[in-house]
PDB file of C-alpha atoms in Angstrom:
ATOM      1  CA  MET B   4      -5.022  -1.741 -10.878  1.00  0.00           C
ATOM      2  CA  ARG B   5      -1.956  -0.616 -12.778  1.00  0.00           C
ATOM      3  CA  GLN B   6      -1.939  -0.912 -16.539  1.00  0.00           C
ATOM      4  CA  HIS B   7       0.887  -0.997 -19.069  1.00  0.00           C
ATOM      5  CA  ARG B   8       2.877   2.147 -19.758  1.00  0.00           C
ATOM      6  CA  THR B   9       1.654   3.808 -16.604  1.00  0.00           C
ATOM      7  CA  ARG B  10       3.154   7.236 -15.967  1.00  0.00           C
ATOM      8  CA  GLY B  11       2.897   6.911 -12.257  1.00  0.00           C
ATOM      9  CA  PHE B  12       0.794   5.414  -9.568  1.00  0.00           C
ATOM     10  CA  VAL B  13      -0.613   5.784  -6.112  1.00  0.00           C
ATOM     11  CA  GLU B  14      -0.567   3.019  -3.555  1.00  0.00           C
ATOM     12  CA  ILE B  15      -2.865   3.334  -0.565  1.00  0.00           C
ATOM     13  CA  LEU B  16      -1.900   0.856   2.114  1.00  0.00           C
ATOM     14  CA  THR B  17      -5.114  -0.005   3.939  1.00  0.00           C
ATOM     15  CA  ASP B  18      -5.953  -2.526   6.652  1.00  0.00           C
ATOM     16  CA  LYS B  19      -7.655  -4.611   3.918  1.00  0.00           C
ATOM     17  CA  GLY B  20      -4.703  -4.593   1.498  1.00  0.00           C
ATOM     18  CA  VAL B  21      -3.151  -2.283  -1.054  1.00  0.00           C
ATOM     19  CA  VAL B  22      -5.263  -0.141  -3.360  1.00  0.00           C
ATOM     20  CA  GLU B  23      -3.468   0.959  -6.527  1.00  0.00           C
ATOM     21  CA  LEU B  24      -4.439   3.757  -8.858  1.00  0.00           C
ATOM     22  CA  GLN B  25      -2.772   5.034 -12.007  1.00  0.00           C
ATOM     23  CA  THR B  26      -1.841   8.687 -12.073  1.00  0.00           C
ATOM     24  CA  PHE B  27      -0.737  11.206 -14.622  1.00  0.00           C
ATOM     25  CA  THR B  28       0.621  14.704 -14.196  1.00  0.00           C
ATOM     26  CA  CYS B  29      -0.965  17.403 -16.329  1.00  0.00           C
ATOM     27  CA  CYS B  30       1.612  18.829 -18.741  1.00  0.00           C
ATOM     28  CA  HIS B  31       0.013  22.292 -18.480  1.00  0.00           C
ATOM     29  CA  CYS B  32      -0.571  22.760 -14.730  1.00  0.00           C
ATOM     30  CA  ASN B  33       1.748  20.052 -13.271  1.00  0.00           C
ATOM     31  CA  THR B  34      -0.924  18.676 -10.944  1.00  0.00           C
ATOM     32  CA  VAL B  35      -1.216  14.981 -10.164  1.00  0.00           C
ATOM     33  CA  HIS B  36      -4.455  13.293 -11.206  1.00  0.00           C
ATOM     34  CA  LYS B  37      -5.740   9.850 -10.336  1.00  0.00           C
ATOM     35  CA  GLN B  38      -6.998   7.928 -13.305  1.00  0.00           C
ATOM     36  CA  ALA B  39      -9.920   5.524 -13.070  1.00  0.00           C
ATOM     37  CA  VAL B  40      -9.473   2.106 -14.720  1.00  0.00           C
ATOM     38  CA  GLY B  41     -10.401   2.382 -18.384  1.00  0.00           C
ATOM     39  CA  GLU B  42     -10.669   6.173 -18.227  1.00  0.00           C
ATOM     40  CA  ASP B  43      -9.519   7.912 -21.401  1.00  0.00           C
ATOM     41  CA  LEU B  44      -7.060  10.748 -20.991  1.00  0.00           C
ATOM     42  CA  ALA B  45      -7.423  14.103 -22.671  1.00  0.00           C
ATOM     43  CA  MET B  46      -4.285  14.818 -24.686  1.00  0.00           C
ATOM     44  CA  CYS B  47      -2.830  18.131 -25.777  1.00  0.00           C
ATOM     45  CA  ILE B  48      -2.436  17.901 -29.545  1.00  0.00           C
ATOM     46  CA  LYS B  49       0.613  20.186 -29.441  1.00  0.00           C
ATOM     47  CA  CYS B  50       2.500  18.624 -26.505  1.00  0.00           C
ATOM     48  CA  TYR B  51       1.067  15.169 -27.186  1.00  0.00           C
ATOM     49  CA  LYS B  52       0.974  14.632 -23.455  1.00  0.00           C
ATOM     50  CA  PRO B  53      -1.965  14.142 -21.062  1.00  0.00           C
ATOM     51  CA  VAL B  54      -3.781  17.176 -19.694  1.00  0.00           C
ATOM     52  CA  CYS B  55      -6.319  17.449 -16.901  1.00  0.00           C
ATOM     53  CA  ALA B  56      -9.985  18.175 -17.608  1.00  0.00           C
ATOM     54  CA  ARG B  57      -9.659  21.793 -16.493  1.00  0.00           C
ATOM     55  CA  CYS B  58      -6.708  22.532 -18.799  1.00  0.00           C
ATOM     56  CA  HIS B  59      -8.425  20.587 -21.588  1.00  0.00           C
ATOM     57  CA  GLN B  60     -11.499  22.778 -21.213  1.00  0.00           C
ATOM     58  CA  HIS B  61      -9.249  25.849 -21.226  1.00  0.00           C
ATOM     59  CA  GLY B  62      -8.199  24.772 -24.705  1.00  0.00           C
ATOM     60  CA  ARG B  63      -4.871  26.622 -24.974  1.00  0.00           C
ATOM     61  CA  CYS B  64      -1.477  24.970 -24.978  1.00  0.00           C
ATOM     62  CA  ILE B  65       0.702  26.630 -22.346  1.00  0.00           C
ATOM     63  CA  PRO B  66       3.298  24.021 -21.317  1.00  0.00           C
ATOM     64  CA  PHE B  67       4.272  24.033 -17.659  1.00  0.00           C
ATOM     65  CA  GLU B  68       7.837  24.802 -18.742  1.00  0.00           C
ATOM     66  CA  LYS B  69       6.616  28.204 -19.994  1.00  0.00           C
ATOM     67  CA  LYS B  70       4.839  28.835 -16.694  1.00  0.00           C
ATOM     68  CA  LEU B  71       8.033  28.024 -14.784  1.00  0.00           C
ATOM     69  CA  GLU B  72       9.960  30.501 -16.947  1.00  0.00           C
ATOM     70  CA  ARG B  73       7.367  33.179 -16.139  1.00  0.00           C
ATOM     71  CA  ILE B  74       7.600  32.490 -12.394  1.00  0.00           C
ATOM     72  CA  GLU B  75      11.397  32.616 -12.543  1.00  0.00           C
ATOM     73  CA  SER B  76      11.560  35.792 -14.645  1.00  0.00           C
ATOM     74  CA  ARG B  77       9.025  37.519 -12.382  1.00  0.00           C
ATOM     75  CA  ALA B  78      11.130  36.590  -9.337  1.00  0.00           C
ATOM     76  CA  SER B  79      14.327  37.881 -10.944  1.00  0.00           C
ATOM     77  CA  ILE B  80      12.632  41.187 -11.916  1.00  0.00           C
ATOM     78  CA  LEU B  81      11.344  41.646  -8.351  1.00  0.00           C
ATOM     79  CA  LYS B  82      14.797  40.831  -6.992  1.00  0.00           C
ATOM     80  CA  ALA B  83      16.425  43.342  -9.341  1.00  0.00           C
ATOM     81  CA  ALA B  84      13.931  45.944  -8.153  1.00  0.00           C
ATOM     82  CA  GLY B  85      14.793  45.103  -4.548  1.00  0.00           C
ATOM     83  CA  ILE B  86      11.257  43.934  -3.804  1.00  0.00           C
ATOM     84  CA  GLY B  87      11.559  40.169  -3.650  1.00  0.00           C
ATOM     85  CA  GLY B  88      14.095  37.766  -2.175  1.00  0.00           C
TER      86      GLY B  88
ATOM     87  CA  MET I   4      20.731  12.385  -7.430  1.00  0.00           C
ATOM     88  CA  ILE I   5      17.763  11.749  -5.196  1.00  0.00           C
ATOM     89  CA  PHE I   6      17.466  13.064  -1.659  1.00  0.00           C
ATOM     90  CA  THR I   7      14.920  11.967   0.902  1.00  0.00           C
ATOM     91  CA  ALA I   8      13.418  14.290   3.488  1.00  0.00           C
ATOM     92  CA  LEU I   9      11.219  13.329   6.411  1.00  0.00           C
ATOM     93  CA  GLY I  10       8.878  15.837   8.018  1.00  0.00           C
ATOM     94  CA  THR I  11       6.502  15.524  10.951  1.00  0.00           C
ATOM     95  CA  ILE I  12       4.052  17.711  12.813  1.00  0.00           C
ATOM     96  CA  ALA I  13       1.439  17.068  15.497  1.00  0.00           C
ATOM     97  CA  ALA I  14      -1.813  16.320  13.671  1.00  0.00           C
ATOM     98  CA  ALA I  15      -3.836  19.524  13.442  1.00  0.00           C
ATOM     99  CA  ALA I  16      -5.620  21.436  10.720  1.00  0.00           C
ATOM    100  CA  THR I  17      -3.643  23.851   8.508  1.00  0.00           C
ATOM    101  CA  LYS I  18      -0.297  22.622   9.779  1.00  0.00           C
ATOM    102  CA  THR I  19       2.616  21.841   7.479  1.00  0.00           C
ATOM    103  CA  ALA I  20       4.715  18.764   8.189  1.00  0.00           C
ATOM    104  CA  LEU I  21       7.246  19.204   5.386  1.00  0.00           C
ATOM    105  CA  ILE I  22       8.221  22.051   3.095  1.00  0.00           C
ATOM    106  CA  MET I  23      10.607  21.488   0.195  1.00  0.00           C
ATOM    107  CA  GLY I  24      12.391  24.649  -0.929  1.00  0.00           C
ATOM    108  CA  SER I  25      13.996  25.522  -4.249  1.00  0.00           C
ATOM    109  CA  THR I  26      16.789  27.980  -5.036  1.00  0.00           C
ATOM    110  CA  ALA I  27      17.612  30.275  -7.934  1.00  0.00           C
ATOM    111  CA  ASN I  28      19.987  27.735  -9.489  1.00  0.00           C
ATOM    112  CA  ILE I  29      18.034  24.514  -9.969  1.00  0.00           C
ATOM    113  CA  ARG I  30      14.614  23.085 -10.626  1.00  0.00           C
ATOM    114  CA  PRO I  31      14.219  20.268  -8.109  1.00  0.00           C
ATOM    115  CA  ARG I  32      11.729  17.531  -8.966  1.00  0.00           C
ATOM    116  CA  ILE I  33       9.647  15.627  -6.475  1.00  0.00           C
ATOM    117  CA  VAL I  34       9.534  12.053  -7.725  1.00  0.00           C
ATOM    118  CA  ARG I  35       7.761  10.344  -4.867  1.00  0.00           C
ATOM    119  CA  HIS I  36       6.021  11.104  -1.605  1.00  0.00           C
ATOM    120  CA  GLN I  37       4.525   9.147   1.242  1.00  0.00           C
ATOM    121  CA  ILE I  38       1.941  10.428   3.706  1.00  0.00           C
ATOM    122  CA  SER I  39       0.774   8.740   6.910  1.00  0.00           C
ATOM    123  CA  THR I  40       0.102   9.325  10.597  1.00  0.00           C
ATOM    124  CA  ASP I  41       1.899   7.629  13.473  1.00  0.00           C
ATOM    125  CA  GLY I  42      -0.713   7.567  16.252  1.00  0.00           C
ATOM    126  CA  THR I  43      -3.611   5.230  16.928  1.00  0.00           C
ATOM    127  CA  PRO I  44      -6.585   6.986  15.305  1.00  0.00           C
ATOM    128  CA  THR I  45      -9.423   8.087  17.556  1.00  0.00           C
ATOM    129  CA  SER I  46     -11.995   7.475  14.798  1.00  0.00           C
ATOM    130  CA  ASP I  47     -12.226   6.509  11.129  1.00  0.00           C
ATOM    131  CA  GLN I  48     -12.926  10.078  10.042  1.00  0.00           C
ATOM    132  CA  ALA I  49     -10.708  10.972   7.072  1.00  0.00           C
ATOM    133  CA  ILE I  50      -7.669  13.193   7.088  1.00  0.00           C
ATOM    134  CA  LYS I  51      -6.925  15.541   4.222  1.00  0.00           C
ATOM    135  CA  VAL I  52      -3.440  16.575   3.171  1.00  0.00           C
ATOM    136  CA  ASN I  53      -2.806  19.119   0.436  1.00  0.00           C
ATOM    137  CA  VAL I  54       0.445  19.126  -1.513  1.00  0.00           C
ATOM    138  CA  SER I  55       0.651  22.748  -2.608  1.00  0.00           C
ATOM    139  CA  ARG I  56       3.043  25.213  -4.163  1.00  0.00           C
ATOM    140  CA  ALA I  57       4.446  27.855  -1.846  1.00  0.00           C
ATOM    141  CA  THR I  58       5.839  31.295  -2.638  1.00  0.00           C
ATOM    142  CA  ALA I  59       7.264  31.773   0.859  1.00  0.00           C
ATOM    143  CA  LEU I  60       8.636  28.918   2.922  1.00  0.00           C
ATOM    144  CA  GLY I  61       7.550  30.035   6.401  1.00  0.00           C
ATOM    145  CA  THR I  62       9.533  28.998   9.465  1.00  0.00           C
ATOM    146  CA  SER I  63      10.506  25.388  10.040  1.00  0.00           C
ATOM    147  CA  THR I  64      13.172  23.110  11.456  1.00  0.00           C
ATOM    148  CA  ALA I  65      15.822  22.287   8.854  1.00  0.00           C
ATOM    149  CA  VAL I  66      15.821  18.663   7.710  1.00  0.00           C
ATOM    150  CA  THR I  67      19.023  16.734   7.076  1.00  0.00           C
ATOM    151  CA  PHE I  68      18.576  14.866   3.820  1.00  0.00           C
ATOM    152  CA  GLY I  69      18.944  11.154   3.416  1.00  0.00           C
ATOM    153  CA  PHE I  70      20.541   9.606   0.322  1.00  0.00           C
ATOM    154  CA  THR I  71      19.322   6.693  -1.720  1.00  0.00           C
ATOM    155  CA  ASP I  72      22.799   6.311  -3.216  1.00  0.00           C
ATOM    156  CA  PRO I  73      25.615   6.204  -0.601  1.00  0.00           C
ATOM    157  CA  SER I  74      28.012   7.861  -3.061  1.00  0.00           C
ATOM    158  CA  ASP I  75      25.850  11.010  -2.891  1.00  0.00           C
ATOM    159  CA  SER I  76      26.480  11.403   0.829  1.00  0.00           C
ATOM    160  CA  GLY I  77      29.409  13.767   0.189  1.00  0.00           C
ATOM    161  CA  VAL I  78      27.227  16.145  -1.798  1.00  0.00           C
ATOM    162  CA  THR I  79      25.687  19.207  -0.198  1.00  0.00           C
ATOM    163  CA  PRO I  80      22.137  19.519  -1.532  1.00  0.00           C
ATOM    164  CA  VAL I  81      21.179  22.839  -3.088  1.00  0.00           C
ATOM    165  CA  LEU I  82      17.519  22.366  -2.307  1.00  0.00           C
ATOM    166  CA  THR I  83      16.239  22.786   1.247  1.00  0.00           C
ATOM    167  CA  ALA I  84      13.696  21.000   3.389  1.00  0.00           C
ATOM    168  CA  GLY I  85      11.957  22.003   6.603  1.00  0.00           C
ATOM    169  CA  SER I  86       9.867  20.060   9.082  1.00  0.00           C
ATOM    170  CA  ASN I  87       7.339  20.995  11.755  1.00  0.00           C
ATOM    171  CA  CYS I  88       6.499  24.497  10.488  1.00  0.00           C
ATOM    172  CA  SER I  89       5.965  27.024  13.280  1.00  0.00           C
ATOM    173  CA  ALA I  90       5.002  29.723  10.768  1.00  0.00           C
ATOM    174  CA  GLU I  91       3.046  28.396   7.826  1.00  0.00           C
ATOM    175  CA  PRO I  92       4.382  28.789   4.277  1.00  0.00           C
ATOM    176  CA  THR I  93       2.442  31.027   1.899  1.00  0.00           C
ATOM    177  CA  TYR I  94       0.593  28.731  -0.467  1.00  0.00           C
ATOM    178  CA  SER I  95      -0.603  29.735  -3.905  1.00  0.00           C
ATOM    179  CA  GLY I  96      -2.969  28.191  -6.410  1.00  0.00           C
ATOM    180  CA  SER I  97      -4.681  24.830  -6.369  1.00  0.00           C
ATOM    181  CA  PRO I  98      -2.937  21.874  -4.709  1.00  0.00           C
ATOM    182  CA  VAL I  99      -0.765  19.743  -7.007  1.00  0.00           C
ATOM    183  CA  ASP I 100      -1.902  16.610  -5.182  1.00  0.00           C
ATOM    184  CA  VAL I 101      -4.513  15.923  -2.523  1.00  0.00           C
ATOM    185  CA  TYR I 102      -4.812  12.940  -0.242  1.00  0.00           C
ATOM    186  CA  VAL I 103      -8.063  12.261   1.558  1.00  0.00           C
ATOM    187  CA  GLY I 104      -8.207   8.993   3.456  1.00  0.00           C
ATOM    188  CA  ASN I 105      -8.597   7.102   6.672  1.00  0.00           C
ATOM    189  CA  PRO I 106      -5.850   8.012   9.175  1.00  0.00           C
ATOM    190  CA  ARG I 107      -4.959   4.304   9.374  1.00  0.00           C
ATOM    191  CA  PHE I 108      -3.876   4.307   5.739  1.00  0.00           C
ATOM    192  CA  THR I 109      -0.529   5.145   4.144  1.00  0.00           C
ATOM    193  CA  TYR I 110      -0.541   7.027   0.863  1.00  0.00           C
ATOM    194  CA  VAL I 111       2.345   6.599  -1.575  1.00  0.00           C
ATOM    195  CA  TRP I 112       2.624   8.433  -4.885  1.00  0.00           C
ATOM    196  CA  ARG I 113       5.441   7.821  -7.310  1.00  0.00           C
ATOM    197  CA  GLU I 114       6.179   8.722 -10.890  1.00  0.00           C
ATOM    198  CA  TYR I 115       8.214   6.874 -13.476  1.00  0.00           C
ATOM    199  CA  ASP I 116       8.117   9.462 -16.192  1.00  0.00           C
ATOM    200  CA  ARG I 117      10.239  12.659 -16.189  1.00  0.00           C
ATOM    201  CA  ASP I 118       7.253  14.556 -17.569  1.00  0.00           C
ATOM    202  CA  SER I 119       5.207  13.509 -14.567  1.00  0.00           C
ATOM    203  CA  HIS I 120       7.387  14.782 -11.740  1.00  0.00           C
ATOM    204  CA  ILE I 121       6.289  17.720  -9.600  1.00  0.00           C
ATOM    205  CA  ILE I 122       8.699  20.447 -10.699  1.00  0.00           C
ATOM    206  CA  LEU I 123       9.727  23.347  -8.469  1.00  0.00           C
ATOM    207  CA  PRO I 124      10.708  26.636 -10.127  1.00  0.00           C
ATOM    208  CA  ALA I 125      14.319  27.789  -9.964  1.00  0.00           C
ATOM    209  CA  THR I 126      13.345  30.593  -7.635  1.00  0.00           C
ATOM    210  CA  ALA I 127      14.477  31.180  -4.070  1.00  0.00           C
ATOM    211  CA  SER I 128      11.791  30.842  -1.395  1.00  0.00           C
ATOM    212  CA  ASN I 129       9.526  28.864  -3.700  1.00  0.00           C
ATOM    213  CA  GLY I 130       8.659  25.290  -2.955  1.00  0.00           C
ATOM    214  CA  VAL I 131       6.089  22.628  -2.285  1.00  0.00           C
ATOM    215  CA  GLY I 132       4.559  21.984   1.125  1.00  0.00           C
ATOM    216  CA  TYR I 133       2.596  19.135   2.694  1.00  0.00           C
ATOM    217  CA  GLN I 134      -0.159  20.687   4.750  1.00  0.00           C
ATOM    218  CA  MET I 135      -2.787  18.839   6.760  1.00  0.00           C
ATOM    219  CA  THR I 136      -6.065  20.655   6.125  1.00  0.00           C
ATOM    220  CA  GLN I 137      -8.427  18.242   7.867  1.00  0.00           C
ATOM    221  CA  VAL I 138      -7.375  16.325  10.964  1.00  0.00           C
ATOM    222  CA  GLY I 139     -10.290  13.834  11.065  1.00  0.00           C
ATOM    223  CA  GLY I 140      -9.620  10.983  13.470  1.00  0.00           C
ATOM    224  CA  ALA I 141      -5.844  11.292  13.286  1.00  0.00           C
ATOM    225  CA  ALA I 142      -3.776  11.142  16.452  1.00  0.00           C
ATOM    226  CA  GLY I 143      -0.059  11.596  16.960  1.00  0.00           C
ATOM    227  CA  ASN I 144       1.868  13.139  14.080  1.00  0.00           C
ATOM    228  CA  LEU I 145       1.394  13.633  10.388  1.00  0.00           C
ATOM    229  CA  VAL I 146       4.454  11.974   8.819  1.00  0.00           C
ATOM    230  CA  VAL I 147       5.546  12.891   5.298  1.00  0.00           C
ATOM    231  CA  THR I 148       8.530  11.644   3.325  1.00  0.00           C
ATOM    232  CA  ALA I 149       9.474  13.192  -0.011  1.00  0.00           C
ATOM    233  CA  TRP I 150      12.004  11.919  -2.535  1.00  0.00           C
ATOM    234  CA  THR I 151      13.406  14.827  -4.502  1.00  0.00           C
ATOM    235  CA  GLN I 152      15.686  14.810  -7.492  1.00  0.00           C
ATOM    236  CA  GLN I 153      18.222  17.592  -7.806  1.00  0.00           C
TER     237      GLN I 153
END
């Protein structure tokens, strides 16, 4: 069942009707997580956004934006070196 | 603007129905996807589809994008999409979303929040692919539609 201020949701269309689940996307690893009804979310105290259990356990705030910048800079270095596309 | 891409592949394990590709100029965002099969299932055994990041896009048939807004039809998308991969993309890391369910079901994921989109890096040959990893009782094709914001 969807609740207020949902960030996203999954609908599974079954032969017995529609099953709905709330989802959130981890602000550190950008993976989609299904949220059980009434389940509390772990929040990053720096981003103030929800994080998955694995990133929460990791305990360090590395926003996904930073990870994207690393991927992009690595690709541009490899391209400059003539290694990557 | 939001582009839609439809990908299919005959249901089989480790086969990719749709691969969304980024370029060096933009960070496309997947805002919604829908996963289903189009055949009459042979059993109720579950299928599994991984939505995973790729660092090489493999070989696929180019998909012509659809447009949710008719005024976008004159725009040439910068992102790419491929269907029915004949050479699998190179996947890296854990899947960003996983669907496990009866092949009779249709799975729809959508996000309202900009922070919740699946973001592709602004890097050529990087992307996100929809790979069937468990065929279960599925028959016919795996059918995936992705809505991507550019």
